[in-house]
Amino acid sequence: MYKGNIRNIAEFEKGEIKLNTTVGLIVFIAAIVLSIVIGTKLKVNIGIVALAFTFIIGVTVSGLSGKTVAGLLPTNIFVTQLVATFFYGFASLNGAFNGIADRIIYKTKHSKAALPIILAACALIISALGAGGEATPLIVSPIAFMLAAEAGFHPVLASLAVWGGSICTIGAKWTAGGAVANSIWAADIGEEIANQASTYILLILLVFGFGAVIVMNLIHKKELKPIAMEKPEPFTPVQKKSLVIVSAAMLIMLVPAVINSFFPNPVTAWITGHITIQVVCLVGSLIFVVMRLADPKEVFTKKVPWNSIITLAGMGALVALSGQLGIVDSVGKWIGDTIPAKFMPVMLVFVSGVLSYVVAASSVIYPLFAPMVPALAAASGLNPIVIVVSIMLGANISSFSPVSTGGAMAMLGANEEQRDIVMAGQFKLAVYFLAFAMVIFAVLGLVGVFG
């Protein structure tokens, strides 16, 4: 059985609990479902509805004070997403990221047969530079569908290339999305285990994302038409300075961490422990503002994903309240005791994958499952890394669904003629992807890979 040091999820002073676990679970599930239904029907951010339920249940049912309920808000995750997206938003707004994408496509436009793979690589590079999975499709998707129409390759392949390249960096903690995901898991299982899980999921999604693009490209392989594309304009001084700042920030976050992994020493240990992504992005944002490389007000309003941040805050608070009611521990223990350890990973892939068809991973699925990881690991004996990777894999591979955030963003550049074809293709592929992952994890479980 796994004996790692997993921090107890209940960190707040408990109030008077008036509900037993079963009734509390019903109330909690009802609150989540109603938050999604009400938010969708009334076109209101579900995070606001979830936060309202958090205060109502916390004050009236749990006997907590309003101040204690407010303390359940995931402020660290909120700040991480805010400062990271604000920092990278400058390079996105002034066209620096777009310039990189244009140059990659222009330099490789004669490699017609490999265009979808090149598009995926382009999305990966832009995402890894810091744009992340949310901003990258805004940059690459219009280019992908323009090339699909001009060169003649399947539009579903265009959206798959954008999505496949973008999702890989969910495990890259120096990007906005990766930092948020890492901080969500780290709050419940510790920084070290979260970092290892992030590395595994990065590698798995890299293989899966590009593997899917390569296979689909072979299936739909045909002679493509020549592409007429003008040479991109040179980078402006503003864009050059922006890329230097972004590159410097990446080096500050990556180099000490890599050195410390292979050659542990007090200097790099201090840097990785104290010079976090929040610090780097705040200092970098200040440099952007002082150097006037973009309008900070415009970055703040257009490039910071406020809907996602509010959803994450509201759902995170509601899930934290479930910990106050003792629900998370009880559910985690029940799952661990009921489902055989060898089949738990495939079950987690399935559940998180089904949820990902309709809700976002980072703002709903991760906060929902993260507090359960310690109880699941303790009850099943599985390493928490296996549990986290299973959840993240399911949540990401089925996000290609057009009604999920990932799929919807990947087809932003589609025209009316392409859109219907892409939506139908995305629905089918999202099901195939989830089924494929489940088969792989079921086989791995049966042969004893998970322990």
Coordinates of C-alpha atoms in Angstrom, one line a residue:
M1 CA 0.0 0.0 0.0
Y2 CA 1.3 3.5 -0.8
K3 CA 2.8 5.1 2.3
G4 CA 3.6 8.6 0.9
N5 CA 3.1 11.8 2.8
I6 CA -0.3 13.1 1.8
R7 CA -1.5 16.2 3.5
N8 CA -5.0 16.1 5.1
I9 CA -7.4 18.0 3.0
A10 CA -9.3 19.5 5.9
E11 CA -7.4 22.6 6.7
F12 CA -10.1 24.8 8.1
E13 CA -11.5 24.9 11.5
K14 CA -14.7 22.8 11.4
G15 CA -18.0 24.3 12.2
E16 CA -21.0 22.5 13.5
I17 CA -21.9 19.7 11.0
K18 CA -25.6 19.2 10.9
L19 CA -25.8 16.7 8.1
N20 CA -24.8 13.1 8.0
T21 CA -22.5 12.1 5.1
T22 CA -25.2 10.6 2.9
V23 CA -27.4 13.6 3.0
G24 CA -24.4 15.9 2.7
L25 CA -23.4 14.0 -0.5
I26 CA -26.9 14.5 -1.9
V27 CA -26.8 18.2 -1.1
F28 CA -23.3 18.5 -2.6
I29 CA -24.1 16.7 -5.9
A30 CA -27.4 18.7 -6.2
A31 CA -25.5 22.0 -5.7
I32 CA -23.0 21.1 -8.5
V33 CA -25.7 19.9 -10.9
L34 CA -27.9 23.0 -10.2
S35 CA -24.9 25.3 -10.6
I36 CA -24.2 23.9 -14.1
V37 CA -27.9 23.8 -15.1
I38 CA -28.8 27.3 -13.8
G39 CA -25.6 28.8 -15.2
T40 CA -26.2 27.2 -18.6
K41 CA -29.9 28.1 -18.8
L42 CA -29.6 31.7 -17.6
K43 CA -26.2 32.2 -19.3
V44 CA -24.6 33.1 -16.0
N45 CA -21.1 32.0 -15.0
I46 CA -21.6 28.7 -13.1
G47 CA -18.9 29.8 -10.7
I48 CA -21.1 32.6 -9.4
V49 CA -24.0 30.1 -8.9
A50 CA -21.7 27.6 -7.2
L51 CA -20.3 30.4 -4.9
A52 CA -23.9 31.3 -3.9
F53 CA -24.6 27.7 -3.0
T54 CA -21.4 27.5 -1.1
F55 CA -22.5 30.4 1.2
I56 CA -26.1 29.2 1.5
I57 CA -25.0 25.6 2.5
G58 CA -22.1 26.7 4.5
V59 CA -24.0 29.2 6.7
T60 CA -27.3 27.5 7.0
V61 CA -26.5 23.8 6.9
S62 CA -22.9 23.6 8.2
G63 CA -23.2 26.3 10.8
L64 CA -20.0 28.1 9.5
S65 CA -19.6 31.9 9.6
G66 CA -19.6 33.9 6.4
K67 CA -15.9 34.7 7.0
T68 CA -15.0 31.0 7.3
V69 CA -16.9 30.2 4.1
A70 CA -15.1 33.1 2.3
G71 CA -11.9 31.5 3.4
L72 CA -12.7 28.4 1.3
L73 CA -12.1 30.4 -1.9
P74 CA -8.9 29.0 -3.6
T75 CA -7.0 32.3 -3.5
N76 CA -3.7 30.8 -4.5
I77 CA -5.1 29.2 -7.7
F78 CA -7.0 32.4 -8.4
V79 CA -3.9 34.5 -8.2
T80 CA -1.8 32.0 -10.2
Q81 CA -4.3 32.1 -13.2
L82 CA -4.7 35.8 -13.0
V83 CA -1.0 36.8 -13.0
A84 CA 0.1 34.1 -15.5
T85 CA -2.6 35.0 -18.1
F86 CA -2.0 38.7 -17.6
F87 CA 1.8 38.3 -18.2
Y88 CA 1.5 36.2 -21.3
G89 CA -1.4 38.4 -22.5
F90 CA 1.0 41.2 -23.4
A91 CA 2.9 39.1 -26.0
S92 CA -0.4 37.8 -27.3
L93 CA -2.0 41.3 -27.7
N94 CA 0.9 42.9 -29.4
G95 CA 1.2 40.1 -32.0
A96 CA 4.5 38.5 -30.9
F97 CA 3.0 35.0 -30.6
N98 CA 1.1 35.4 -33.9
G99 CA 4.5 36.4 -35.6
I100 CA 6.0 33.1 -34.4
A101 CA 3.1 31.1 -35.8
D102 CA 3.2 32.9 -39.2
R103 CA 6.9 32.3 -39.5
I104 CA 6.7 28.6 -38.7
I105 CA 3.9 28.1 -41.3
Y106 CA 5.7 30.2 -43.9
K107 CA 9.0 28.3 -43.6
T108 CA 7.3 25.0 -43.9
K109 CA 4.6 25.7 -46.4
H110 CA 6.2 23.5 -49.1
S111 CA 6.0 20.5 -46.8
K112 CA 2.4 20.0 -47.9
A113 CA 2.0 16.4 -46.8
A114 CA 3.2 17.2 -43.3
L115 CA 1.2 20.4 -42.8
P116 CA -1.2 19.1 -40.1
I117 CA 1.8 17.8 -38.1
I118 CA 3.5 21.2 -38.6
L119 CA 0.4 22.9 -37.4
A120 CA 0.4 20.7 -34.3
A121 CA 4.1 21.5 -33.7
C122 CA 3.3 25.2 -34.1
A123 CA 0.5 25.0 -31.5
L124 CA 2.8 23.2 -29.2
I125 CA 5.6 25.8 -29.5
I126 CA 3.2 28.7 -29.0
S127 CA 1.5 27.0 -26.0
A128 CA 4.9 26.0 -24.5
L129 CA 6.1 29.6 -24.8
G130 CA 3.4 30.5 -22.3
A131 CA 0.3 31.1 -24.3
G132 CA -1.2 27.8 -22.9
G133 CA -4.2 25.8 -24.0
E134 CA -6.7 28.6 -23.9
A135 CA -4.8 31.3 -25.8
T136 CA -3.0 29.1 -28.4
P137 CA -6.2 28.2 -30.4
L138 CA -7.0 31.8 -30.8
I139 CA -3.7 32.3 -32.6
V140 CA -3.3 29.0 -34.5
S141 CA -6.9 28.0 -35.3
P142 CA -7.6 30.7 -38.0
I143 CA -4.3 29.8 -39.7
A144 CA -5.1 26.1 -39.6
F145 CA -8.5 26.4 -41.2
M146 CA -7.2 28.8 -43.8
L147 CA -4.6 26.3 -44.8
A148 CA -7.2 23.5 -44.8
A149 CA -9.3 25.4 -47.2
E150 CA -6.4 26.4 -49.4
A151 CA -4.4 23.2 -49.4
G152 CA -7.4 20.9 -49.4
F153 CA -6.9 18.8 -46.2
H154 CA -9.8 17.7 -44.0
P155 CA -11.1 20.5 -41.7
V156 CA -11.4 18.0 -38.8
L157 CA -7.7 17.4 -39.2
A158 CA -7.1 21.2 -38.8
S159 CA -9.0 21.3 -35.5
L160 CA -7.2 18.1 -34.3
A161 CA -3.8 19.7 -35.1
V162 CA -4.7 22.8 -33.1
W163 CA -6.1 20.8 -30.2
G164 CA -3.4 18.1 -30.2
G165 CA -0.6 20.6 -30.0
S166 CA -2.3 22.8 -27.4
I167 CA -3.2 20.1 -24.8
C168 CA 0.3 18.8 -24.5
T169 CA 1.4 21.7 -22.2
I170 CA -1.2 21.1 -19.5
G171 CA 1.6 19.4 -17.6
A172 CA 4.0 22.3 -18.2
K173 CA 3.9 24.3 -15.0
W174 CA 5.6 27.4 -16.5
T175 CA 2.5 28.0 -18.7
A176 CA -0.7 29.6 -17.4
G177 CA -2.8 26.4 -17.7
G178 CA -0.1 24.2 -16.4
A179 CA 0.6 26.4 -13.4
V180 CA -3.1 26.4 -12.4
A181 CA -3.4 22.6 -12.8
N182 CA -0.2 22.0 -10.8
S183 CA -1.4 24.3 -8.0
I184 CA -4.8 22.5 -7.8
W185 CA -3.2 19.1 -7.3
A186 CA -0.3 20.4 -5.1
A187 CA -2.8 21.7 -2.5
D188 CA -3.9 18.2 -1.7
I189 CA -1.0 15.9 -2.6
G190 CA 2.0 18.1 -2.2
E191 CA 4.3 19.9 -4.6
E192 CA 6.7 17.0 -5.3
I193 CA 4.0 14.5 -6.2
A194 CA 2.1 17.1 -8.3
N195 CA 5.3 17.9 -10.2
Q196 CA 5.9 14.2 -11.0
A197 CA 2.3 13.7 -12.1
S198 CA 2.6 16.9 -14.3
T199 CA 5.7 15.4 -16.0
Y200 CA 4.0 12.1 -16.7
I201 CA 0.8 13.7 -18.2
L202 CA 2.9 16.1 -20.3
L203 CA 4.7 13.1 -21.9
I204 CA 1.5 11.0 -22.3
L205 CA -0.4 13.9 -23.9
L206 CA 2.6 14.7 -26.2
V207 CA 2.6 11.1 -27.5
F208 CA -1.2 10.9 -27.7
G209 CA -1.8 14.3 -29.2
F210 CA 0.8 14.0 -32.0
G211 CA 0.0 10.3 -32.4
A212 CA -3.6 11.2 -33.1
V213 CA -2.6 13.8 -35.7
I214 CA -0.2 11.5 -37.5
V215 CA -2.7 8.6 -37.7
M216 CA -5.5 10.9 -38.9
N217 CA -3.1 12.5 -41.4
L218 CA -2.3 9.1 -42.8
I219 CA -6.1 8.1 -43.0
H220 CA -7.0 11.3 -44.8
K221 CA -3.8 11.5 -46.9
K222 CA -4.2 13.0 -50.3
E223 CA -2.4 15.2 -52.8
L224 CA -2.6 18.8 -51.5
K225 CA -2.8 22.0 -53.5
P226 CA 0.1 24.5 -53.4
I227 CA -0.2 27.3 -50.8
A228 CA 0.2 30.9 -51.6
M229 CA 1.4 32.8 -48.5
E230 CA 3.1 36.1 -48.3
K231 CA 6.3 36.4 -46.3
P232 CA 5.5 37.7 -42.8
E233 CA 6.4 41.2 -41.9
P234 CA 9.5 41.5 -39.7
F235 CA 9.0 41.5 -35.9
T236 CA 8.5 45.0 -34.6
P237 CA 10.8 46.3 -31.8
V238 CA 7.8 45.9 -29.4
Q239 CA 7.4 42.3 -30.4
K240 CA 11.1 41.5 -30.2
K241 CA 11.3 43.0 -26.6
S242 CA 8.2 40.9 -25.7
L243 CA 9.7 37.7 -26.9
V244 CA 13.0 38.4 -25.0
I245 CA 11.0 39.0 -21.7
V246 CA 8.9 35.8 -22.2
S247 CA 12.0 33.8 -23.1
A248 CA 13.8 35.1 -20.0
A249 CA 10.8 34.2 -17.8
M250 CA 10.8 30.7 -19.1
L251 CA 14.5 30.3 -18.5
I252 CA 14.2 31.6 -14.9
M253 CA 11.4 29.0 -14.3
L254 CA 12.9 26.1 -16.1
V255 CA 16.7 26.1 -15.8
P256 CA 17.0 26.1 -12.0
A257 CA 14.3 23.4 -11.8
V258 CA 16.1 21.2 -14.3
I259 CA 19.4 21.6 -12.6
N260 CA 17.9 20.9 -9.2
S261 CA 16.4 17.7 -10.5
F262 CA 19.7 16.3 -11.6
F263 CA 22.2 18.1 -9.3
P264 CA 20.4 19.1 -6.1
N265 CA 22.0 22.1 -4.4
P266 CA 20.9 24.8 -1.9
V267 CA 21.0 27.6 -4.5
T268 CA 18.7 26.1 -7.1
A269 CA 16.5 24.6 -4.3
W270 CA 16.0 28.1 -3.0
I271 CA 15.3 29.5 -6.4
T272 CA 12.7 26.9 -7.3
G273 CA 11.1 27.2 -3.9
H274 CA 10.9 31.0 -3.8
I275 CA 11.0 32.3 -7.4
T276 CA 7.6 30.8 -8.3
I277 CA 5.6 31.4 -11.5
Q278 CA 3.5 34.1 -9.6
V279 CA 6.7 36.1 -8.7
V280 CA 8.2 35.8 -12.3
C281 CA 4.9 36.7 -14.0
L282 CA 4.3 39.7 -11.7
V283 CA 7.8 41.1 -12.2
G284 CA 7.5 40.3 -15.9
S285 CA 4.1 42.1 -16.1
L286 CA 5.6 45.1 -14.4
I287 CA 8.4 45.2 -17.0
F288 CA 5.9 45.0 -19.8
V289 CA 3.9 47.9 -18.3
V290 CA 7.0 50.1 -17.7
M291 CA 8.3 49.5 -21.2
R292 CA 4.8 50.2 -22.7
L293 CA 4.8 47.0 -24.8
A294 CA 1.0 46.8 -24.8
D295 CA -1.9 48.6 -23.1
P296 CA -2.3 46.9 -19.7
K297 CA -6.0 47.8 -19.5
E298 CA -6.6 46.0 -22.8
V299 CA -4.6 43.0 -21.7
F300 CA -6.5 42.9 -18.4
T301 CA -9.9 43.0 -20.1
K302 CA -9.2 40.9 -23.3
K303 CA -6.5 38.4 -22.4
V304 CA -7.3 37.4 -18.8
P305 CA -9.9 34.6 -19.0
W306 CA -12.3 36.0 -16.4
N307 CA -15.0 33.4 -17.0
S308 CA -12.6 30.6 -16.3
I309 CA -11.2 32.3 -13.2
I310 CA -14.6 32.9 -11.7
T311 CA -15.8 29.4 -12.5
L312 CA -12.6 28.0 -10.9
A313 CA -13.1 30.1 -7.8
G314 CA -16.7 29.3 -7.3
M315 CA -16.4 25.5 -7.9
G316 CA -13.3 25.4 -5.9
A317 CA -15.0 26.9 -2.9
L318 CA -18.0 24.5 -3.2
V319 CA -15.6 21.5 -3.3
A320 CA -13.7 22.8 -0.3
L321 CA -17.0 23.1 1.6
S322 CA -17.7 19.4 0.8
G323 CA -14.4 18.7 2.7
Q324 CA -15.9 20.6 5.7
L325 CA -18.9 18.3 5.6
G326 CA -16.6 15.2 5.5
I327 CA -18.0 14.2 2.1
V328 CA -14.7 14.1 0.2
D329 CA -13.0 11.6 2.6
S330 CA -16.1 9.4 2.7
V331 CA -16.6 9.3 -1.1
G332 CA -12.9 8.7 -1.7
K333 CA -12.9 5.9 0.9
W334 CA -16.1 4.3 -0.6
I335 CA -14.7 4.3 -4.1
G336 CA -11.4 2.9 -2.9
D337 CA -13.1 0.1 -0.9
T338 CA -15.7 -0.7 -3.6
I339 CA -13.6 -0.7 -6.8
P340 CA -10.6 -3.1 -7.2
A341 CA -7.4 -1.1 -7.3
K342 CA -6.5 -2.5 -10.8
F343 CA -9.7 -1.1 -12.3
M344 CA -9.7 2.2 -10.4
P345 CA -7.5 4.1 -13.0
V346 CA -9.7 3.1 -15.9
M347 CA -12.8 4.1 -13.9
L348 CA -11.3 7.5 -13.2
V349 CA -10.4 7.9 -16.9
F350 CA -14.0 7.2 -17.8
V351 CA -15.7 9.5 -15.2
S352 CA -13.4 12.4 -15.8
G353 CA -13.6 11.9 -19.5
V354 CA -17.4 11.9 -19.5
L355 CA -17.5 15.0 -17.4
S356 CA -15.0 16.7 -19.8
Y357 CA -17.6 16.4 -22.6
V358 CA -19.6 19.3 -21.0
V359 CA -17.4 21.0 -18.4
A360 CA -13.8 22.4 -18.3
A361 CA -11.0 20.3 -16.7
S362 CA -9.2 23.0 -14.8
S363 CA -12.2 24.9 -13.5
V364 CA -14.5 22.0 -12.6
I365 CA -13.0 18.5 -12.9
Y366 CA -9.6 19.1 -11.2
P367 CA -11.1 20.9 -8.2
L368 CA -13.8 18.3 -7.9
F369 CA -11.4 15.3 -7.8
A370 CA -8.2 16.8 -6.2
P371 CA -9.4 16.6 -2.6
M372 CA -10.4 12.9 -3.1
V373 CA -6.9 11.8 -4.2
P374 CA -5.5 11.2 -0.6
A375 CA -8.6 9.1 0.4
L376 CA -8.5 7.2 -2.9
A377 CA -4.8 6.5 -2.5
A378 CA -5.1 5.4 1.1
A379 CA -8.1 3.1 0.4
S380 CA -6.8 1.5 -2.8
G381 CA -3.0 1.4 -2.1
L382 CA -2.4 3.1 -5.5
N383 CA 0.3 5.7 -5.9
P384 CA -1.4 9.1 -6.0
I385 CA 0.5 9.9 -9.2
V386 CA -1.4 7.1 -11.0
I387 CA -4.7 8.5 -9.7
V388 CA -3.9 12.1 -10.8
V389 CA -2.6 11.0 -14.2
S390 CA -5.8 8.9 -14.8
I391 CA -8.0 11.9 -14.0
M392 CA -6.0 14.3 -16.1
L393 CA -5.8 12.0 -19.0
G394 CA -9.6 11.4 -19.1
A395 CA -10.4 15.1 -18.6
N396 CA -8.1 16.1 -21.5
I397 CA -8.5 13.5 -24.2
S398 CA -12.2 13.8 -24.4
S399 CA -12.0 17.7 -24.3
F400 CA -11.9 17.5 -28.1
S401 CA -15.7 17.3 -27.9
P402 CA -17.1 20.5 -29.6
V403 CA -19.2 21.2 -26.5
S404 CA -16.1 21.1 -24.3
T405 CA -13.8 24.1 -24.0
G406 CA -10.9 22.4 -25.8
G407 CA -12.9 21.3 -28.8
A408 CA -14.8 24.6 -29.1
M409 CA -11.6 26.6 -29.0
A410 CA -10.0 24.3 -31.6
M411 CA -12.6 25.1 -34.2
L412 CA -12.7 28.9 -33.7
G413 CA -11.2 29.5 -37.1
A414 CA -13.7 27.3 -39.0
N415 CA -16.1 29.0 -41.5
E416 CA -19.8 28.1 -41.8
E417 CA -19.1 25.3 -44.4
Q418 CA -16.4 23.7 -42.3
R419 CA -18.1 24.1 -38.9
D420 CA -20.8 21.4 -39.3
I421 CA -18.2 18.9 -40.6
V422 CA -15.8 19.7 -37.8
M423 CA -18.5 19.4 -35.1
A424 CA -19.6 15.9 -36.2
G425 CA -16.0 14.7 -36.5
Q426 CA -15.1 16.1 -33.1
F427 CA -18.0 14.3 -31.4
K428 CA -16.9 11.0 -32.9
L429 CA -13.2 11.4 -32.3
A430 CA -13.7 12.4 -28.6
V431 CA -15.6 9.2 -28.0
Y432 CA -12.9 7.1 -29.8
F433 CA -10.1 8.8 -27.9
L434 CA -11.8 8.1 -24.5
A435 CA -12.5 4.5 -25.5
F436 CA -8.9 4.0 -26.6
A437 CA -7.5 5.4 -23.3
M438 CA -9.9 3.2 -21.3
V439 CA -8.8 0.0 -23.2
I440 CA -5.1 0.9 -22.6
F441 CA -5.7 1.5 -18.9
A442 CA -7.8 -1.6 -18.5
V443 CA -5.1 -3.7 -20.0
L444 CA -2.4 -2.1 -17.9
G445 CA -4.5 -2.7 -14.8
L446 CA -5.1 -6.4 -15.7
V447 CA -1.4 -7.0 -16.2
G448 CA -0.6 -5.4 -12.8
V449 CA 1.3 -2.3 -14.0
F450 CA -0.5 -0.1 -11.4
G451 CA 0.4 -2.4 -8.5

